PDB file of N, CA and C in Angstrom:
ATOM      1  N   MET A1322      99.581  61.116 121.932  1.00  0.00           N
ATOM      2  CA  MET A1322      99.308  62.009 123.054  1.00  0.00           C
ATOM      3  C   MET A1322      98.963  63.393 122.536  1.00  0.00           C
ATOM      4  N   ILE A1323      98.083  64.059 123.212  1.00  0.00           N
ATOM      5  CA  ILE A1323      97.641  65.387 122.843  1.00  0.00           C
ATOM      6  C   ILE A1323      98.733  66.386 123.221  1.00  0.00           C
ATOM      7  N   GLU A1324      99.029  67.308 122.296  1.00  0.00           N
ATOM      8  CA  GLU A1324     100.102  68.272 122.498  1.00  0.00           C
ATOM      9  C   GLU A1324      99.672  69.351 123.493  1.00  0.00           C
ATOM     10  N   ALA A1325     100.219  69.279 124.700  1.00  0.00           N
ATOM     11  CA  ALA A1325      99.822  70.173 125.787  1.00  0.00           C
ATOM     12  C   ALA A1325     100.152  71.629 125.478  1.00  0.00           C
ATOM     13  N   GLU A1326     101.292  71.898 124.879  1.00  0.00           N
ATOM     14  CA  GLU A1326     101.700  73.272 124.589  1.00  0.00           C
ATOM     15  C   GLU A1326     100.719  73.955 123.638  1.00  0.00           C
ATOM     16  N   ALA A1327     100.292  73.248 122.608  1.00  0.00           N
ATOM     17  CA  ALA A1327      99.328  73.812 121.654  1.00  0.00           C
ATOM     18  C   ALA A1327      98.001  74.102 122.346  1.00  0.00           C
ATOM     19  N   ILE A1328      97.569  73.194 123.193  1.00  0.00           N
ATOM     20  CA  ILE A1328      96.305  73.387 123.919  1.00  0.00           C
ATOM     21  C   ILE A1328      96.414  74.599 124.838  1.00  0.00           C
ATOM     22  N   ASN A1329      97.553  74.745 125.509  1.00  0.00           N
ATOM     23  CA  ASN A1329      97.754  75.899 126.395  1.00  0.00           C
ATOM     24  C   ASN A1329      97.657  77.209 125.614  1.00  0.00           C
ATOM     25  N   HIS A1330      98.295  77.277 124.444  1.00  0.00           N
ATOM     26  CA  HIS A1330      98.235  78.492 123.623  1.00  0.00           C
ATOM     27  C   HIS A1330      96.803  78.799 123.192  1.00  0.00           C
ATOM     28  N   ILE A1331      96.091  77.782 122.771  1.00  0.00           N
ATOM     29  CA  ILE A1331      94.711  77.982 122.316  1.00  0.00           C
ATOM     30  C   ILE A1331      93.825  78.443 123.464  1.00  0.00           C
ATOM     31  N   MET A1332      93.926  77.773 124.600  1.00  0.00           N
ATOM     32  CA  MET A1332      93.093  78.140 125.746  1.00  0.00           C
ATOM     33  C   MET A1332      93.416  79.550 126.239  1.00  0.00           C
ATOM     34  N   ARG A1333      94.709  79.883 126.284  1.00  0.00           N
ATOM     35  CA  ARG A1333      95.108  81.220 126.704  1.00  0.00           C
ATOM     36  C   ARG A1333      94.553  82.267 125.740  1.00  0.00           C
ATOM     37  N   ALA A1334      94.637  81.983 124.457  1.00  0.00           N
ATOM     38  CA  ALA A1334      94.152  82.927 123.450  1.00  0.00           C
ATOM     39  C   ALA A1334      92.647  83.131 123.555  1.00  0.00           C
ATOM     40  N   LEU A1335      91.901  82.072 123.774  1.00  0.00           N
ATOM     41  CA  LEU A1335      90.447  82.165 123.805  1.00  0.00           C
ATOM     42  C   LEU A1335      89.881  82.514 125.185  1.00  0.00           C
ATOM     43  N   ALA A1336      90.741  82.548 126.203  1.00  0.00           N
ATOM     44  CA  ALA A1336      90.277  82.874 127.554  1.00  0.00           C
ATOM     45  C   ALA A1336      89.862  84.334 127.671  1.00  0.00           C
ATOM     46  N   ASP A1337      90.489  85.192 126.886  1.00  0.00           N
ATOM     47  CA  ASP A1337      90.162  86.613 126.934  1.00  0.00           C
ATOM     48  C   ASP A1337      88.872  86.866 126.158  1.00  0.00           C
ATOM     49  N   PRO A1338      87.859  87.459 126.792  1.00  0.00           N
ATOM     50  CA  PRO A1338      86.570  87.647 126.111  1.00  0.00           C
ATOM     51  C   PRO A1338      86.656  88.530 124.860  1.00  0.00           C
ATOM     52  N   THR A1339      87.495  89.546 124.888  1.00  0.00           N
ATOM     53  CA  THR A1339      87.642  90.410 123.711  1.00  0.00           C
ATOM     54  C   THR A1339      88.249  89.632 122.556  1.00  0.00           C
ATOM     55  N   ARG A1340      89.274  88.864 122.859  1.00  0.00           N
ATOM     56  CA  ARG A1340      89.944  88.063 121.833  1.00  0.00           C
ATOM     57  C   ARG A1340      89.016  86.995 121.288  1.00  0.00           C
ATOM     58  N   ARG A1341      88.274  86.356 122.186  1.00  0.00           N
ATOM     59  CA  ARG A1341      87.318  85.325 121.769  1.00  0.00           C
ATOM     60  C   ARG A1341      86.256  85.931 120.849  1.00  0.00           C
ATOM     61  N   GLY A1342      85.795  87.117 121.191  1.00  0.00           N
ATOM     62  CA  GLY A1342      84.827  87.812 120.344  1.00  0.00           C
ATOM     63  C   GLY A1342      85.396  88.129 118.972  1.00  0.00           C
ATOM     64  N   MET A1343      86.654  88.546 118.933  1.00  0.00           N
ATOM     65  CA  MET A1343      87.304  88.818 117.640  1.00  0.00           C
ATOM     66  C   MET A1343      87.402  87.550 116.813  1.00  0.00           C
ATOM     67  N   PHE A1344      87.784  86.452 117.464  1.00  0.00           N
ATOM     68  CA  PHE A1344      87.898  85.189 116.744  1.00  0.00           C
ATOM     69  C   PHE A1344      86.544  84.774 116.185  1.00  0.00           C
ATOM     70  N   GLU A1345      85.497  84.908 116.982  1.00  0.00           N
ATOM     71  CA  GLU A1345      84.153  84.546 116.525  1.00  0.00           C
ATOM     72  C   GLU A1345      83.721  85.429 115.349  1.00  0.00           C
ATOM     73  N   ARG A1346      84.049  86.707 115.444  1.00  0.00           N
ATOM     74  CA  ARG A1346      83.692  87.616 114.345  1.00  0.00           C
ATOM     75  C   ARG A1346      84.434  87.248 113.071  1.00  0.00           C
ATOM     76  N   ILE A1347      85.716  86.979 113.202  1.00  0.00           N
ATOM     77  CA  ILE A1347      86.513  86.592 112.033  1.00  0.00           C
ATOM     78  C   ILE A1347      85.973  85.296 111.439  1.00  0.00           C
ATOM     79  N   ALA A1348      85.678  84.331 112.294  1.00  0.00           N
ATOM     80  CA  ALA A1348      85.166  83.042 111.818  1.00  0.00           C
ATOM     81  C   ALA A1348      83.821  83.202 111.119  1.00  0.00           C
ATOM     82  N   THR A1349      82.990  84.104 111.620  1.00  0.00           N
ATOM     83  CA  THR A1349      81.662  84.325 111.051  1.00  0.00           C
ATOM     84  C   THR A1349      81.719  85.096 109.738  1.00  0.00           C
ATOM     85  N   GLU A1350      82.544  86.136 109.707  1.00  0.00           N
ATOM     86  CA  GLU A1350      82.580  87.012 108.540  1.00  0.00           C
ATOM     87  C   GLU A1350      83.504  86.523 107.430  1.00  0.00           C
ATOM     88  N   GLY A1351      84.324  85.560 107.712  1.00  0.00           N
ATOM     89  CA  GLY A1351      85.217  85.012 106.687  1.00  0.00           C
ATOM     90  C   GLY A1351      86.575  85.666 106.669  1.00  0.00           C
ATOM     91  N   GLU A1352      86.614  86.934 106.334  1.00  0.00           N
ATOM     92  CA  GLU A1352      87.882  87.660 106.305  1.00  0.00           C
ATOM     93  C   GLU A1352      87.601  89.094 106.725  1.00  0.00           C
ATOM     94  N   VAL A1353      88.374  89.584 107.686  1.00  0.00           N
ATOM     95  CA  VAL A1353      88.120  90.900 108.260  1.00  0.00           C
ATOM     96  C   VAL A1353      89.437  91.656 108.377  1.00  0.00           C
ATOM     97  N   SER A1354      89.388  92.945 108.076  1.00  0.00           N
ATOM     98  CA  SER A1354      90.588  93.781 108.214  1.00  0.00           C
ATOM     99  C   SER A1354      90.723  94.263 109.655  1.00  0.00           C
ATOM    100  N   VAL A1355      91.926  94.670 110.007  1.00  0.00           N
ATOM    101  CA  VAL A1355      92.182  95.230 111.328  1.00  0.00           C
ATOM    102  C   VAL A1355      91.321  96.471 111.528  1.00  0.00           C
ATOM    103  N   VAL A1356      91.197  97.277 110.487  1.00  0.00           N
ATOM    104  CA  VAL A1356      90.386  98.495 110.554  1.00  0.00           C
ATOM    105  C   VAL A1356      88.942  98.143 110.898  1.00  0.00           C
ATOM    106  N   ASP A1357      88.383  97.140 110.238  1.00  0.00           N
ATOM    107  CA  ASP A1357      87.002  96.732 110.501  1.00  0.00           C
ATOM    108  C   ASP A1357      86.842  96.166 111.916  1.00  0.00           C
ATOM    109  N   LEU A1358      87.835  95.422 112.382  1.00  0.00           N
ATOM    110  CA  LEU A1358      87.761  94.877 113.736  1.00  0.00           C
ATOM    111  C   LEU A1358      87.830  95.986 114.786  1.00  0.00           C
ATOM    112  N   THR A1359      88.611  97.014 114.497  1.00  0.00           N
ATOM    113  CA  THR A1359      88.764  98.124 115.445  1.00  0.00           C
ATOM    114  C   THR A1359      87.498  98.967 115.508  1.00  0.00           C
ATOM    115  N   ARG A1360      86.904  99.213 114.344  1.00  0.00           N
ATOM    116  CA  ARG A1360      85.714 100.059 114.255  1.00  0.00           C
ATOM    117  C   ARG A1360      84.574  99.482 115.097  1.00  0.00           C
ATOM    118  N   GLY A1361      84.089 100.278 116.022  1.00  0.00           N
ATOM    119  CA  GLY A1361      82.947  99.881 116.835  1.00  0.00           C
ATOM    120  C   GLY A1361      83.254  98.876 117.934  1.00  0.00           C
ATOM    121  N   SER A1362      84.525  98.537 118.126  1.00  0.00           N
ATOM    122  CA  SER A1362      84.856  97.527 119.133  1.00  0.00           C
ATOM    123  C   SER A1362      85.090  98.127 120.514  1.00  0.00           C
ATOM    124  N   GLY A1363      85.360  99.433 120.557  1.00  0.00           N
ATOM    125  CA  GLY A1363      85.685 100.057 121.836  1.00  0.00           C
ATOM    126  C   GLY A1363      87.097  99.746 122.288  1.00  0.00           C
ATOM    127  N   VAL A1364      87.903  99.185 121.385  1.00  0.00           N
ATOM    128  CA  VAL A1364      89.281  98.819 121.680  1.00  0.00           C
ATOM    129  C   VAL A1364      90.172  99.561 120.681  1.00  0.00           C
ATOM    130  N   THR A1365      91.332  99.997 121.137  1.00  0.00           N
ATOM    131  CA  THR A1365      92.238 100.716 120.248  1.00  0.00           C
ATOM    132  C   THR A1365      92.804  99.792 119.173  1.00  0.00           C
ATOM    133  N   GLN A1366      93.281 100.396 118.099  1.00  0.00           N
ATOM    134  CA  GLN A1366      93.887  99.612 117.013  1.00  0.00           C
ATOM    135  C   GLN A1366      95.100  98.839 117.524  1.00  0.00           C
ATOM    136  N   GLY A1367      95.869  99.440 118.432  1.00  0.00           N
ATOM    137  CA  GLY A1367      97.026  98.749 119.011  1.00  0.00           C
ATOM    138  C   GLY A1367      96.615  97.515 119.793  1.00  0.00           C
ATOM    139  N   ALA A1368      95.530  97.642 120.568  1.00  0.00           N
ATOM    140  CA  ALA A1368      95.038  96.498 121.348  1.00  0.00           C
ATOM    141  C   ALA A1368      94.505  95.410 120.427  1.00  0.00           C
ATOM    142  N   VAL A1369      93.794  95.816 119.364  1.00  0.00           N
ATOM    143  CA  VAL A1369      93.288  94.844 118.388  1.00  0.00           C
ATOM    144  C   VAL A1369      94.459  94.082 117.783  1.00  0.00           C
ATOM    145  N   SER A1370      95.524  94.804 117.427  1.00  0.00           N
ATOM    146  CA  SER A1370      96.701  94.157 116.838  1.00  0.00           C
ATOM    147  C   SER A1370      97.335  93.163 117.807  1.00  0.00           C
ATOM    148  N   GLN A1371      97.384  93.512 119.095  1.00  0.00           N
ATOM    149  CA  GLN A1371      97.942  92.591 120.086  1.00  0.00           C
ATOM    150  C   GLN A1371      97.069  91.341 120.237  1.00  0.00           C
ATOM    151  N   HIS A1372      95.762  91.517 120.224  1.00  0.00           N
ATOM    152  CA  HIS A1372      94.857  90.367 120.302  1.00  0.00           C
ATOM    153  C   HIS A1372      95.021  89.473 119.071  1.00  0.00           C
ATOM    154  N   LEU A1373      95.142  90.097 117.910  1.00  0.00           N
ATOM    155  CA  LEU A1373      95.324  89.314 116.683  1.00  0.00           C
ATOM    156  C   LEU A1373      96.656  88.567 116.699  1.00  0.00           C
ATOM    157  N   LYS A1374      97.673  89.182 117.271  1.00  0.00           N
ATOM    158  CA  LYS A1374      98.976  88.520 117.382  1.00  0.00           C
ATOM    159  C   LYS A1374      98.857  87.252 118.234  1.00  0.00           C
ATOM    160  N   ALA A1375      98.118  87.354 119.345  1.00  0.00           N
ATOM    161  CA  ALA A1375      97.922  86.184 120.211  1.00  0.00           C
ATOM    162  C   ALA A1375      97.141  85.089 119.485  1.00  0.00           C
ATOM    163  N   LEU A1376      96.106  85.478 118.734  1.00  0.00           N
ATOM    164  CA  LEU A1376      95.330  84.490 117.971  1.00  0.00           C
ATOM    165  C   LEU A1376      96.193  83.837 116.891  1.00  0.00           C
ATOM    166  N   LYS A1377      97.042  84.633 116.256  1.00  0.00           N
ATOM    167  CA  LYS A1377      97.919  84.095 115.219  1.00  0.00           C
ATOM    168  C   LYS A1377      98.945  83.134 115.822  1.00  0.00           C
ATOM    169  N   GLN A1378      99.544  83.511 116.942  1.00  0.00           N
ATOM    170  CA  GLN A1378     100.537  82.641 117.595  1.00  0.00           C
ATOM    171  C   GLN A1378      99.916  81.339 118.073  1.00  0.00           C
ATOM    172  N   ALA A1379      98.633  81.370 118.401  1.00  0.00           N
ATOM    173  CA  ALA A1379      97.925  80.157 118.826  1.00  0.00           C
ATOM    174  C   ALA A1379      97.504  79.307 117.634  1.00  0.00           C
ATOM    175  N   GLY A1380      97.718  79.829 116.417  1.00  0.00           N
ATOM    176  CA  GLY A1380      97.370  79.075 115.219  1.00  0.00           C
ATOM    177  C   GLY A1380      95.901  79.162 114.849  1.00  0.00           C
ATOM    178  N   LEU A1381      95.200  80.177 115.374  1.00  0.00           N
ATOM    179  CA  LEU A1381      93.758  80.276 115.157  1.00  0.00           C
ATOM    180  C   LEU A1381      93.370  81.165 113.984  1.00  0.00           C
ATOM    181  N   VAL A1382      94.271  82.051 113.559  1.00  0.00           N
ATOM    182  CA  VAL A1382      93.985  82.930 112.423  1.00  0.00           C
ATOM    183  C   VAL A1382      95.199  83.007 111.499  1.00  0.00           C
ATOM    184  N   LEU A1383      94.917  83.362 110.259  1.00  0.00           N
ATOM    185  CA  LEU A1383      95.954  83.629 109.264  1.00  0.00           C
ATOM    186  C   LEU A1383      95.789  85.063 108.812  1.00  0.00           C
ATOM    187  N   GLU A1384      96.907  85.695 108.441  1.00  0.00           N
ATOM    188  CA  GLU A1384      96.828  87.066 107.962  1.00  0.00           C
ATOM    189  C   GLU A1384      97.203  87.142 106.492  1.00  0.00           C
ATOM    190  N   ARG A1385      96.595  88.132 105.835  1.00  0.00           N
ATOM    191  CA  ARG A1385      96.886  88.359 104.421  1.00  0.00           C
ATOM    192  C   ARG A1385      97.036  89.867 104.218  1.00  0.00           C
ATOM    193  N   PRO A1386      98.285  90.314 104.020  1.00  0.00           N
ATOM    194  CA  PRO A1386      98.481  91.735 103.759  1.00  0.00           C
ATOM    195  C   PRO A1386      98.034  92.091 102.334  1.00  0.00           C
ATOM    196  N   GLU A1387      97.409  93.249 102.203  1.00  0.00           N
ATOM    197  CA  GLU A1387      97.013  93.748 100.892  1.00  0.00           C
ATOM    198  C   GLU A1387      97.187  95.266 100.926  1.00  0.00           C
ATOM    199  N   GLY A1388      98.257  95.727 100.327  1.00  0.00           N
ATOM    200  CA  GLY A1388      98.561  97.152 100.385  1.00  0.00           C
ATOM    201  C   GLY A1388      98.826  97.560 101.813  1.00  0.00           C
ATOM    202  N   ARG A1389      98.104  98.576 102.276  1.00  0.00           N
ATOM    203  CA  ARG A1389      98.284  99.062 103.640  1.00  0.00           C
ATOM    204  C   ARG A1389      97.412  98.317 104.644  1.00  0.00           C
ATOM    205  N   LYS A1390      96.513  97.504 104.171  1.00  0.00           N
ATOM    206  CA  LYS A1390      95.605  96.775 105.063  1.00  0.00           C
ATOM    207  C   LYS A1390      96.093  95.339 105.277  1.00  0.00           C
ATOM    208  N   VAL A1391      95.700  94.811 106.405  1.00  0.00           N
ATOM    209  CA  VAL A1391      95.960  93.398 106.699  1.00  0.00           C
ATOM    210  C   VAL A1391      94.613  92.763 107.010  1.00  0.00           C
ATOM    211  N   TYR A1392      94.350  91.642 106.365  1.00  0.00           N
ATOM    212  CA  TYR A1392      93.092  90.917 106.544  1.00  0.00           C
ATOM    213  C   TYR A1392      93.363  89.627 107.310  1.00  0.00           C
ATOM    214  N   TYR A1393      92.432  89.266 108.165  1.00  0.00           N
ATOM    215  CA  TYR A1393      92.550  88.048 108.951  1.00  0.00           C
ATOM    216  C   TYR A1393      91.379  87.123 108.648  1.00  0.00           C
ATOM    217  N   ARG A1394      91.692  85.831 108.626  1.00  0.00           N
ATOM    218  CA  ARG A1394      90.647  84.828 108.463  1.00  0.00           C
ATOM    219  C   ARG A1394      90.916  83.699 109.451  1.00  0.00           C
ATOM    220  N   ALA A1395      89.849  83.037 109.847  1.00  0.00           N
ATOM    221  CA  ALA A1395      89.963  81.949 110.823  1.00  0.00           C
ATOM    222  C   ALA A1395      90.677  80.760 110.205  1.00  0.00           C
ATOM    223  N   ARG A1396      91.377  80.065 111.019  1.00  0.00           N
ATOM    224  CA  ARG A1396      92.057  78.832 110.636  1.00  0.00           C
ATOM    225  C   ARG A1396      91.429  77.713 111.479  1.00  0.00           C
ATOM    226  N   PRO A1397      90.329  77.111 110.969  1.00  0.00           N
ATOM    227  CA  PRO A1397      89.583  76.121 111.770  1.00  0.00           C
ATOM    228  C   PRO A1397      90.446  74.961 112.272  1.00  0.00           C
ATOM    229  N   GLU A1398      91.411  74.535 111.480  1.00  0.00           N
ATOM    230  CA  GLU A1398      92.255  73.415 111.921  1.00  0.00           C
ATOM    231  C   GLU A1398      93.099  73.777 113.137  1.00  0.00           C
ATOM    232  N   GLY A1399      93.190  75.067 113.433  1.00  0.00           N
ATOM    233  CA  GLY A1399      93.898  75.505 114.631  1.00  0.00           C
ATOM    234  C   GLY A1399      93.222  75.051 115.912  1.00  0.00           C
ATOM    235  N   LEU A1400      91.943  74.736 115.826  1.00  0.00           N
ATOM    236  CA  LEU A1400      91.192  74.261 116.999  1.00  0.00           C
ATOM    237  C   LEU A1400      91.313  72.753 117.210  1.00  0.00           C
ATOM    238  N   GLU A1401      91.946  72.052 116.279  1.00  0.00           N
ATOM    239  CA  GLU A1401      92.015  70.587 116.368  1.00  0.00           C
ATOM    240  C   GLU A1401      92.641  70.063 117.656  1.00  0.00           C
ATOM    241  N   PRO A1402      93.760  70.644 118.153  1.00  0.00           N
ATOM    242  CA  PRO A1402      94.299  70.119 119.420  1.00  0.00           C
ATOM    243  C   PRO A1402      93.314  70.239 120.575  1.00  0.00           C
ATOM    244  N   LEU A1403      92.598  71.349 120.630  1.00  0.00           N
ATOM    245  CA  LEU A1403      91.609  71.543 121.689  1.00  0.00           C
ATOM    246  C   LEU A1403      90.444  70.570 121.518  1.00  0.00           C
ATOM    247  N   SER A1404      90.015  70.368 120.289  1.00  0.00           N
ATOM    248  CA  SER A1404      88.932  69.432 120.001  1.00  0.00           C
ATOM    249  C   SER A1404      89.323  68.006 120.399  1.00  0.00           C
ATOM    250  N   ALA A1405      90.559  67.619 120.086  1.00  0.00           N
ATOM    251  CA  ALA A1405      91.034  66.274 120.449  1.00  0.00           C
ATOM    252  C   ALA A1405      91.082  66.108 121.966  1.00  0.00           C
ATOM    253  N   TRP A1406      91.519  67.145 122.641  1.00  0.00           N
ATOM    254  CA  TRP A1406      91.577  67.107 124.101  1.00  0.00           C
ATOM    255  C   TRP A1406      90.178  66.949 124.689  1.00  0.00           C
ATOM    256  N   MET A1407      89.222  67.703 124.149  1.00  0.00           N
ATOM    257  CA  MET A1407      87.843  67.615 124.625  1.00  0.00           C
ATOM    258  C   MET A1407      87.241  66.246 124.308  1.00  0.00           C
ATOM    259  N   ASP A1408      87.533  65.693 123.144  1.00  0.00           N
ATOM    260  CA  ASP A1408      87.034  64.360 122.789  1.00  0.00           C
ATOM    261  C   ASP A1408      87.537  63.310 123.771  1.00  0.00           C
ATOM    262  N   HIS A1409      88.804  63.430 124.169  1.00  0.00           N
ATOM    263  CA  HIS A1409      89.394  62.493 125.123  1.00  0.00           C
ATOM    264  C   HIS A1409      88.594  62.497 126.431  1.00  0.00           C
ATOM    265  N   TYR A1410      88.306  63.675 126.950  1.00  0.00           N
ATOM    266  CA  TYR A1410      87.577  63.771 128.211  1.00  0.00           C
ATOM    267  C   TYR A1410      86.091  63.509 128.048  1.00  0.00           C
ATOM    268  N   ARG A1411      85.562  63.768 126.875  1.00  0.00           N
ATOM    269  CA  ARG A1411      84.151  63.448 126.621  1.00  0.00           C
ATOM    270  C   ARG A1411      83.951  61.934 126.744  1.00  0.00           C
ATOM    271  N   ALA A1412      84.851  61.162 126.174  1.00  0.00           N
ATOM    272  CA  ALA A1412      84.768  59.699 126.264  1.00  0.00           C
ATOM    273  C   ALA A1412      84.922  59.251 127.716  1.00  0.00           C
ATOM    274  N   PHE A1413      85.831  59.872 128.439  1.00  0.00           N
ATOM    275  CA  PHE A1413      86.052  59.545 129.850  1.00  0.00           C
ATOM    276  C   PHE A1413      84.769  59.741 130.647  1.00  0.00           C
ATOM    277  N   TRP A1414      84.136  60.914 130.504  1.00  0.00           N
ATOM    278  CA  TRP A1414      82.930  61.192 131.277  1.00  0.00           C
ATOM    279  C   TRP A1414      81.742  60.369 130.808  1.00  0.00           C
ATOM    280  N   ARG A1415      81.657  60.091 129.523  1.00  0.00           N
ATOM    281  CA  ARG A1415      80.561  59.253 129.021  1.00  0.00           C
ATOM    282  C   ARG A1415      80.625  57.879 129.681  1.00  0.00           C
ATOM    283  N   ASP A1416      81.825  57.305 129.766  1.00  0.00           N
ATOM    284  CA  ASP A1416      81.991  55.994 130.399  1.00  0.00           C
ATOM    285  C   ASP A1416      81.664  56.057 131.890  1.00  0.00           C
ATOM    286  N   ARG A1417      82.114  57.107 132.556  1.00  0.00           N
ATOM    287  CA  ARG A1417      81.872  57.230 133.997  1.00  0.00           C
ATOM    288  C   ARG A1417      80.374  57.414 134.279  1.00  0.00           C
ATOM    289  N   LEU A1418      79.709  58.200 133.471  1.00  0.00           N
ATOM    290  CA  LEU A1418      78.270  58.408 133.672  1.00  0.00           C
ATOM    291  C   LEU A1418      77.480  57.138 133.378  1.00  0.00           C
ATOM    292  N   ALA A1419      77.928  56.354 132.409  1.00  0.00           N
ATOM    293  CA  ALA A1419      77.272  55.074 132.122  1.00  0.00           C
ATOM    294  C   ALA A1419      77.439  54.130 133.309  1.00  0.00           C
ATOM    295  N   ASP A1420      78.630  54.125 133.914  1.00  0.00           N
ATOM    296  CA  ASP A1420      78.866  53.308 135.104  1.00  0.00           C
ATOM    297  C   ASP A1420      77.972  53.756 136.258  1.00  0.00           C
ATOM    298  N   LEU A1421      77.856  55.062 136.446  1.00  0.00           N
ATOM    299  CA  LEU A1421      77.008  55.595 137.504  1.00  0.00           C
ATOM    300  C   LEU A1421      75.555  55.204 137.271  1.00  0.00           C
ATOM    301  N   HIS A1422      75.112  55.296 136.034  1.00  0.00           N
ATOM    302  CA  HIS A1422      73.737  54.913 135.691  1.00  0.00           C
ATOM    303  C   HIS A1422      73.486  53.443 136.053  1.00  0.00           C
ATOM    304  N   SER A1423      74.441  52.590 135.744  1.00  0.00           N
ATOM    305  CA  SER A1423      74.304  51.157 136.075  1.00  0.00           C
ATOM    306  C   SER A1423      74.221  50.935 137.577  1.00  0.00           C
ATOM    307  N   VAL A1424      75.051  51.622 138.321  1.00  0.00           N
ATOM    308  CA  VAL A1424      75.042  51.487 139.789  1.00  0.00           C
ATOM    309  C   VAL A1424      73.710  51.959 140.350  1.00  0.00           C
ATOM    310  N   LEU A1425      73.225  53.079 139.851  1.00  0.00           N
ATOM    311  CA  LEU A1425      71.942  53.608 140.343  1.00  0.00           C
ATOM    312  C   LEU A1425      70.788  52.655 140.018  1.00  0.00           C
ATOM    313  N   GLU A1426      70.826  52.039 138.848  1.00  0.00           N
ATOM    314  CA  GLU A1426      69.773  51.063 138.497  1.00  0.00           C
ATOM    315  C   GLU A1426      69.816  49.850 139.399  1.00  0.00           C
ATOM    316  N   GLU A1427      71.026  49.409 139.754  1.00  0.00           N
ATOM    317  CA  GLU A1427      71.176  48.265 140.661  1.00  0.00           C
ATOM    318  C   GLU A1427      70.661  48.609 142.067  1.00  0.00           C
ATOM    319  N   MET A1428      70.856  49.851 142.485  1.00  0.00           N
ATOM    320  CA  MET A1428      70.433  50.274 143.814  1.00  0.00           C
ATOM    321  C   MET A1428      68.920  50.419 143.909  1.00  0.00           C
ATOM    322  N   ASP A1429      68.288  50.832 142.824  1.00  0.00           N
ATOM    323  CA  ASP A1429      66.845  51.089 142.820  1.00  0.00           C
ATOM    324  C   ASP A1429      66.240  50.432 141.594  1.00  0.00           C
ATOM    325  N   PRO A1430      65.995  49.122 141.694  1.00  0.00           N
ATOM    326  CA  PRO A1430      65.479  48.386 140.515  1.00  0.00           C
ATOM    327  C   PRO A1430      64.093  48.778 140.120  1.00  0.00           C
TER     328      PRO A1430
END
């Protein structure tokens, strides 16, 4: 069974557009410091830290302290519960749409 609690954390974390943007930036750039994420974001350093905390608690990012800076990198395996959940429903809808296609063909040969 798919772990509902993990999916809830991931969905909650990615539901916020600012947080989702940060996650995408981290995933794209590889490793990003809090300072770099704050710069040009229009969000305060405190808000960036809170968003990163939510991403970390959801298992989507890892942090690496280096001196006074903290660097974040994406944790792709953190998306696995969400991916499994989507795969489950993808199969469900694929089967239902195939059934609908068959019914429509029978109705209009």
